[in-house]
PDB file of C-alpha atoms in Angstrom:
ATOM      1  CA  UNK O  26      -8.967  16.339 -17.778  1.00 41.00           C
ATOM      2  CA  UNK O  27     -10.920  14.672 -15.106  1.00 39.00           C
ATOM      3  CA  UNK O  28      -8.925  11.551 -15.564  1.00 47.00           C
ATOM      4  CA  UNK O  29      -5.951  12.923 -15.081  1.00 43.00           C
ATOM      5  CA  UNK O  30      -6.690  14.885 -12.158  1.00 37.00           C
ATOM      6  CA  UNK O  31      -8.011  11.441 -10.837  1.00 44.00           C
ATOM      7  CA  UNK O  32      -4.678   9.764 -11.408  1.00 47.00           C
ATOM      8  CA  UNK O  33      -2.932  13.106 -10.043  1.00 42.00           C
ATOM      9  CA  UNK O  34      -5.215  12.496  -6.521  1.00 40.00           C
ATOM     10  CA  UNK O  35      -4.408   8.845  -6.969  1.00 49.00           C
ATOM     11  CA  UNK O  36      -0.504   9.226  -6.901  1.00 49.00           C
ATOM     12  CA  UNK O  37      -0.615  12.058  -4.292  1.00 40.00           C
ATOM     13  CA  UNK O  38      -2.934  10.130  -1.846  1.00 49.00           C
ATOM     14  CA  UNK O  39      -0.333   6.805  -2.031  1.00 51.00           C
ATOM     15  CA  UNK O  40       2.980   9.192  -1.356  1.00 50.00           C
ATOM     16  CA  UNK O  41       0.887  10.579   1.465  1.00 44.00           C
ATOM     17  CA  UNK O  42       0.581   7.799   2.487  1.00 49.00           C
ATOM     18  CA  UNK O  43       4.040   6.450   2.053  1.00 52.00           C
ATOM     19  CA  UNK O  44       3.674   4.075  -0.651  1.00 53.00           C
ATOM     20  CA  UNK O  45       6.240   5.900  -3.482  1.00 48.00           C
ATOM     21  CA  UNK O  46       5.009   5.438  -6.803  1.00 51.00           C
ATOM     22  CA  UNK O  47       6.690   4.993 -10.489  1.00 49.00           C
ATOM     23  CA  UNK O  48       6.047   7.982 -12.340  1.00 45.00           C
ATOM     24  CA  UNK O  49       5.730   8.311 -16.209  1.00 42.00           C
ATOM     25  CA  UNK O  50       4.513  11.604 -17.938  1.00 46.00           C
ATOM     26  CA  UNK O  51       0.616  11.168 -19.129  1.00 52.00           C
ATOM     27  CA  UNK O  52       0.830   7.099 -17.413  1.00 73.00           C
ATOM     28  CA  UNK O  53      -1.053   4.368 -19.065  1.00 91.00           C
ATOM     29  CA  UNK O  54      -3.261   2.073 -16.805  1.00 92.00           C
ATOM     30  CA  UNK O  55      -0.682  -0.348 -17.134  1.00 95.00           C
ATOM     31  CA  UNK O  56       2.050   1.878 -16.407  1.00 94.00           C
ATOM     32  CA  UNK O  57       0.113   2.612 -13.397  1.00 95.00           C
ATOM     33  CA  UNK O  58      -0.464  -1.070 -12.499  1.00 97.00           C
ATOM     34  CA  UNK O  59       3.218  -1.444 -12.036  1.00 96.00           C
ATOM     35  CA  UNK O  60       3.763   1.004  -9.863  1.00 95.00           C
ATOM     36  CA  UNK O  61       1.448  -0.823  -7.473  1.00 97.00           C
ATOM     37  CA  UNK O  62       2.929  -4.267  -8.373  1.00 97.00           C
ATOM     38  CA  UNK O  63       6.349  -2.643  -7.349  1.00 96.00           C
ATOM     39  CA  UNK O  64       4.370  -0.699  -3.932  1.00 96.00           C
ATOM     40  CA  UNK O  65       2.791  -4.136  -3.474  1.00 97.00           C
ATOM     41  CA  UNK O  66       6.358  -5.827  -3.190  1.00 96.00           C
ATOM     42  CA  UNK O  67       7.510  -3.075  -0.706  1.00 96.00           C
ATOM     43  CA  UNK O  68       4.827  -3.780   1.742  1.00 97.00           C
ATOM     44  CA  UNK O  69       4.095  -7.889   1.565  1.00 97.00           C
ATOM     45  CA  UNK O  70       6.406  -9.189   3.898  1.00 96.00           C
ATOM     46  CA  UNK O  71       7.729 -13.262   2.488  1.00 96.00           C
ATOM     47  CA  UNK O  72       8.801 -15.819   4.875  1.00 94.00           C
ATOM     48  CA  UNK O  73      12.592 -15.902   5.753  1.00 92.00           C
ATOM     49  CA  UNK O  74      12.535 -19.389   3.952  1.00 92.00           C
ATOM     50  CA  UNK O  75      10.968 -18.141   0.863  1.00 94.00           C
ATOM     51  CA  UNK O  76      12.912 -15.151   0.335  1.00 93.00           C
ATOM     52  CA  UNK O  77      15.494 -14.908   2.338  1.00 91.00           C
ATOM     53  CA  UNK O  78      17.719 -11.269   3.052  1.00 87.00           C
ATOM     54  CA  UNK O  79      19.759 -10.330   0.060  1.00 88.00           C
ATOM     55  CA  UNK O  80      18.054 -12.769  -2.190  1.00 94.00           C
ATOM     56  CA  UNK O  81      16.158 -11.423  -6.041  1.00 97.00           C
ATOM     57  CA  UNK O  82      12.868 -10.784  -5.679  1.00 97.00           C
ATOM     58  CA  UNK O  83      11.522 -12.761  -8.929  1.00 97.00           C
ATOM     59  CA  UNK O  84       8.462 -10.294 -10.198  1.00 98.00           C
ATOM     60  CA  UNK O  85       6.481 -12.639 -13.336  1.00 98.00           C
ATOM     61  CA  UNK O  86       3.704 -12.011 -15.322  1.00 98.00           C
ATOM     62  CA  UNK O  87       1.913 -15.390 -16.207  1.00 98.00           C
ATOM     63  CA  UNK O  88       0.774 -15.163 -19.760  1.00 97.00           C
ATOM     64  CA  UNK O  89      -0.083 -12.295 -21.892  1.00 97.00           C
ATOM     65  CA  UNK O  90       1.896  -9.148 -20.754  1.00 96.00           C
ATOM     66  CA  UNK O  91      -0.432  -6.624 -20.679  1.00 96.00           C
ATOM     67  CA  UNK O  92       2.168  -4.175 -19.182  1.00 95.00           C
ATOM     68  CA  UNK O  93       3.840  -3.242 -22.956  1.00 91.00           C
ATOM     69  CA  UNK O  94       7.484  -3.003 -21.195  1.00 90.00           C
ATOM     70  CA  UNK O  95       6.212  -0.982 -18.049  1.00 93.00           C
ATOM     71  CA  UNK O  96       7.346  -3.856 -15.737  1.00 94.00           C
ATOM     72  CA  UNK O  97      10.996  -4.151 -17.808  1.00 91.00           C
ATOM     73  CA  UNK O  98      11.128  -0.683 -16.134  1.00 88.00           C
ATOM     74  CA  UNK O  99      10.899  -2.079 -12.869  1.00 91.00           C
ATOM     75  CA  UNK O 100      14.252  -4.952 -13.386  1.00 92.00           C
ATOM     76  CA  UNK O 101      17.058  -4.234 -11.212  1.00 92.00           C
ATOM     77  CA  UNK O 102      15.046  -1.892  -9.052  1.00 94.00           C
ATOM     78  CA  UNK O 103      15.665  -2.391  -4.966  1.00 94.00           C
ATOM     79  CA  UNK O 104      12.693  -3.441  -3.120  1.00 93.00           C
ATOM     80  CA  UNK O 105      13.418  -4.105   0.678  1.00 89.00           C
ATOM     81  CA  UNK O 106      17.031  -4.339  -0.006  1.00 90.00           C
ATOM     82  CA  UNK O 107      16.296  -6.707  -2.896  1.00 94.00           C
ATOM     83  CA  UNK O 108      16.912  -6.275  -6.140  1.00 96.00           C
ATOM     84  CA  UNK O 109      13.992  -7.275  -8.430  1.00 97.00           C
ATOM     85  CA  UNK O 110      14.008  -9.294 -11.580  1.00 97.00           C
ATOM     86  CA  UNK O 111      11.363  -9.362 -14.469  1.00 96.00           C
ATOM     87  CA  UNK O 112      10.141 -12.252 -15.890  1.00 95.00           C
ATOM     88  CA  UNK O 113       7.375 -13.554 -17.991  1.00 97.00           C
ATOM     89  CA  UNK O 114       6.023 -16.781 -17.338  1.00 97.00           C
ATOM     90  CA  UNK O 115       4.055 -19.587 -19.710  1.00 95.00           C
ATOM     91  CA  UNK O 116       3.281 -22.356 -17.131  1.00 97.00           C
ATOM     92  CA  UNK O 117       1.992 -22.582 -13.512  1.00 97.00           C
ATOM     93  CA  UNK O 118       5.550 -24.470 -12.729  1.00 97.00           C
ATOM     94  CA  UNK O 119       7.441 -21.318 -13.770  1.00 98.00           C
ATOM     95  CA  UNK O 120       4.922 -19.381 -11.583  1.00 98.00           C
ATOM     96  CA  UNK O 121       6.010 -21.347  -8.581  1.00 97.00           C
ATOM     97  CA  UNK O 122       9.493 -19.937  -9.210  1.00 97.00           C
ATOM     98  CA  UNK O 123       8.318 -16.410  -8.809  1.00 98.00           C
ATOM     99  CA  UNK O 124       7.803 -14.339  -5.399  1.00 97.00           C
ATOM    100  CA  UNK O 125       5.127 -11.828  -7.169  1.00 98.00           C
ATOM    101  CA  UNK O 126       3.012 -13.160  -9.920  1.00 98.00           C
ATOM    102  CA  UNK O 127       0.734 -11.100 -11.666  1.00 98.00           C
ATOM    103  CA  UNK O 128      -1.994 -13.283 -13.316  1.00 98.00           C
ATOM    104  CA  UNK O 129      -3.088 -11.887 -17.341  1.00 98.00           C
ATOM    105  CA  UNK O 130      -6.262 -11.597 -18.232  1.00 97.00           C
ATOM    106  CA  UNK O 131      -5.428 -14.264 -20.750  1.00 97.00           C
ATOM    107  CA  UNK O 132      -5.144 -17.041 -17.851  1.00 98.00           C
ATOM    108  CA  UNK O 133      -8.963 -16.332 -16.691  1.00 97.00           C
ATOM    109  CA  UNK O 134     -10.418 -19.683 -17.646  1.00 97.00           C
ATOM    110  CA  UNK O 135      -7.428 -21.262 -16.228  1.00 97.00           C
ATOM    111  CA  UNK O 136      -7.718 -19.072 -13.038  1.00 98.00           C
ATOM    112  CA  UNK O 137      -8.661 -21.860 -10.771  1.00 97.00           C
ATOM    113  CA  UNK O 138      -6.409 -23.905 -11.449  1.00 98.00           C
ATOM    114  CA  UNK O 139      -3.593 -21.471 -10.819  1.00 98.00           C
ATOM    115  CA  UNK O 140      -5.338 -20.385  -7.610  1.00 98.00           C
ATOM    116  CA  UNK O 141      -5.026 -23.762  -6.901  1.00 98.00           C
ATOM    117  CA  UNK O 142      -1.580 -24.598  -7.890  1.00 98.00           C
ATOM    118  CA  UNK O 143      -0.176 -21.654  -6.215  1.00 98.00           C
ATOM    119  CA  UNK O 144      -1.868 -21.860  -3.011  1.00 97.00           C
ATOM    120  CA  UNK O 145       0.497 -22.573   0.083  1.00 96.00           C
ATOM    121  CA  UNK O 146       3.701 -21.665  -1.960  1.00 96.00           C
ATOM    122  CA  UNK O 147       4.861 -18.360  -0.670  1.00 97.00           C
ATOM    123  CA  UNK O 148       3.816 -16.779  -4.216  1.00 98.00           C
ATOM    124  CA  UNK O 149       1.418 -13.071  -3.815  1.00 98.00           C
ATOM    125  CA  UNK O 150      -0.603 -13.362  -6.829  1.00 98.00           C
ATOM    126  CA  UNK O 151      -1.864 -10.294  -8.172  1.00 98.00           C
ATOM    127  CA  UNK O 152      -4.242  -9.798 -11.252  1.00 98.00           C
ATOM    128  CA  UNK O 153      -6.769  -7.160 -13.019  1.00 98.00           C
ATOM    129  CA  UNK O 154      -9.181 -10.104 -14.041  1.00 98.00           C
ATOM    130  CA  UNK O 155     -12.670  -9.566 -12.159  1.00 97.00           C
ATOM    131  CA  UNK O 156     -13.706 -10.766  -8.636  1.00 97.00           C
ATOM    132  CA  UNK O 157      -9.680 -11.890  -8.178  1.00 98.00           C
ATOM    133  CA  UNK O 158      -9.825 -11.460  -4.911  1.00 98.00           C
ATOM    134  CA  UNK O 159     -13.124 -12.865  -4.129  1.00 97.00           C
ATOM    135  CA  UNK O 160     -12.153 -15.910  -5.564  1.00 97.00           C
ATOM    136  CA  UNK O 161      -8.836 -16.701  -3.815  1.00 97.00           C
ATOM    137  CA  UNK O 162      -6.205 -14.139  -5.455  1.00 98.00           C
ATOM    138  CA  UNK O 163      -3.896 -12.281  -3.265  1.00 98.00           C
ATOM    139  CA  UNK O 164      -4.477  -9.042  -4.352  1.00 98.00           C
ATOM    140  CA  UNK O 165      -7.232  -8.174  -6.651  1.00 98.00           C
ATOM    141  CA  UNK O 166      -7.146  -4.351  -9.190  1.00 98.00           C
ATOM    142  CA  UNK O 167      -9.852  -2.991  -9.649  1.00 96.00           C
ATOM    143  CA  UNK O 168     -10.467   0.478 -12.140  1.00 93.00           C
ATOM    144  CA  UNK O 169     -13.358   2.118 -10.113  1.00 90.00           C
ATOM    145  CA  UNK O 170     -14.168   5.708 -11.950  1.00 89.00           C
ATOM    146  CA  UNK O 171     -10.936   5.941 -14.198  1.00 88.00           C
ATOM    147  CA  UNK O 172      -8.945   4.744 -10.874  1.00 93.00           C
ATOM    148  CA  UNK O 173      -6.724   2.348  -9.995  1.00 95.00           C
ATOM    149  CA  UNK O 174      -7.879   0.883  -6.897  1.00 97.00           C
ATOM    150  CA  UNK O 175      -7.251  -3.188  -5.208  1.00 98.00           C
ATOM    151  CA  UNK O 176      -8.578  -5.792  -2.455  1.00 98.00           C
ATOM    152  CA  UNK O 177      -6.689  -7.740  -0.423  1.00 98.00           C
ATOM    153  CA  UNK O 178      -7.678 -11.294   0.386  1.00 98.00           C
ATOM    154  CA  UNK O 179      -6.205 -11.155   4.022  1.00 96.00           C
ATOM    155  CA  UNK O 180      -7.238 -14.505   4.459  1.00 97.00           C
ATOM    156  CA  UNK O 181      -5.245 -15.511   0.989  1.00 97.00           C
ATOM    157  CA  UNK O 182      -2.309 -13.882   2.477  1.00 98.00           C
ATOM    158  CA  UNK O 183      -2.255 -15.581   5.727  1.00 97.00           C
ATOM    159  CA  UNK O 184      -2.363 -19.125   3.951  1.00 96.00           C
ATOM    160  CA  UNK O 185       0.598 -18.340   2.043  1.00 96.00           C
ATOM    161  CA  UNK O 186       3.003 -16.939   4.794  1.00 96.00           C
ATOM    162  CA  UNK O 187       2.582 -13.353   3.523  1.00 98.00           C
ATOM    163  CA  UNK O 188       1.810 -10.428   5.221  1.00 97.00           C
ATOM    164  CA  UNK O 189       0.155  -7.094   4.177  1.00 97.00           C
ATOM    165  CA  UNK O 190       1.744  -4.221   5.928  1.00 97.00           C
ATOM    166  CA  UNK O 191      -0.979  -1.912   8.221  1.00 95.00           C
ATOM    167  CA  UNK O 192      -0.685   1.160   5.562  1.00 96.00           C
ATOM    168  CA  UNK O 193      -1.185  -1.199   2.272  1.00 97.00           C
ATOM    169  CA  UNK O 194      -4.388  -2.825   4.418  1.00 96.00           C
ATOM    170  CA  UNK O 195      -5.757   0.869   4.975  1.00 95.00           C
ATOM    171  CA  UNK O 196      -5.316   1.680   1.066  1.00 95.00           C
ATOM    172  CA  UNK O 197      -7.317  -0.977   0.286  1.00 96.00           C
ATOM    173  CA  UNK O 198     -10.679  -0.891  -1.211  1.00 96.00           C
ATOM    174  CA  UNK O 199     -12.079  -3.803   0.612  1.00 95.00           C
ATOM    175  CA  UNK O 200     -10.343  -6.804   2.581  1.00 95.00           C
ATOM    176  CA  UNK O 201     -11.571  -9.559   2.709  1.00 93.00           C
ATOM    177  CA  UNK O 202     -10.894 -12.686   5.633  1.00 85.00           C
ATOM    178  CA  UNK O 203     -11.161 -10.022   8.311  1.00 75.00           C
ATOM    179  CA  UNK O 204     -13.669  -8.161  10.433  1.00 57.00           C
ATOM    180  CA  UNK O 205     -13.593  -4.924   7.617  1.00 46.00           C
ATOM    181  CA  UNK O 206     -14.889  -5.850   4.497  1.00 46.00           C
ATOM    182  CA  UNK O 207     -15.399  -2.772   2.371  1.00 47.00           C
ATOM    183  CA  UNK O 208     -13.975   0.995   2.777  1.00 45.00           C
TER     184      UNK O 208
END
């Protein structure tokens, strides 16, 4: 019961806030970690030249979909006047096609590498896999007390032309590559 009433406090804090959320009767963590991939696409801003108006947002999950069909949920959905597309992804190259990428736990030893490869490219990267966002990631979920929370690597952000809108940096656990570092 108290999880529930945790997720309940969850999804009524972020449309307080307003960040609307996905909702799914008794949600999964995974159905809840798509509802912040999609919030997280509503308030990143992309570079004209990456994604320019009207264009698909391209929202890919690089190896093992964790999400069991949450995110096919999500395809065709309108996002900043864009309409998002789903795709898995096998390689780092495929990544590098994608405006959202949502690292799997599956990719961890490979994680610098990716880091790596998709630094400078105009990708957010987004992942569940511990410490993301220490290391480099964009933005970083964390499950703090049966919640869904993230960090931001501001700093992350900044390097690859994206930026964090004021109301996603307040929801924000900690952010890191600025002056506040924890909440």
């Amino acid at each position: 019961m108290l999880r529930h009433l945790s997720r309940f406090a969850l999804f009524l804090a972020l449309g307080l806030a307003g960040l609307p959320v996905v909702v799914a009767s008794q949600p999964g963590e995974y159905q809840i970690k798509a509802a912040y991939l999609i919030n997280f696409a509503r308030y990143v801003e992309w570079p004209a030249s990456r994604l320019p108006l009207g264009a698909v947002l391209r929202l890919c999950v690089l190896g093992r979909d964790p999400f069991g069909g949450a995110l096919l949920g999500l395809d065709g959905r309108q996002v900043q006047g864009r309409e998002v597309r789903f795709r898995p992804v096998d390689s780092l190259e495929q990544a590098l096609e994608c405006h959202l990428v949502f690292v799997s736990g599956s990719e961890e030893r490979r994680l610098g590498l990716i880091l790596r490869g998709l630094a400078g490219r105009g990708v957010l990267s987004v992942s569940d896999i511990e410490g993301f966002a220490e290391v480099g990631g964009g933005i970083g979920m964390v499950t703090e007390d049966d919640r869904v929370r993230f960090d931001i690597n501001q700093a992350t952000l900044a390097r690859d032309g994206l930026r964090a809108s004021s109301q996603l940096l307040r929801l924000g656990r900690q952010v890191f590559g600025t002056e506040r570092t924890s909440r």
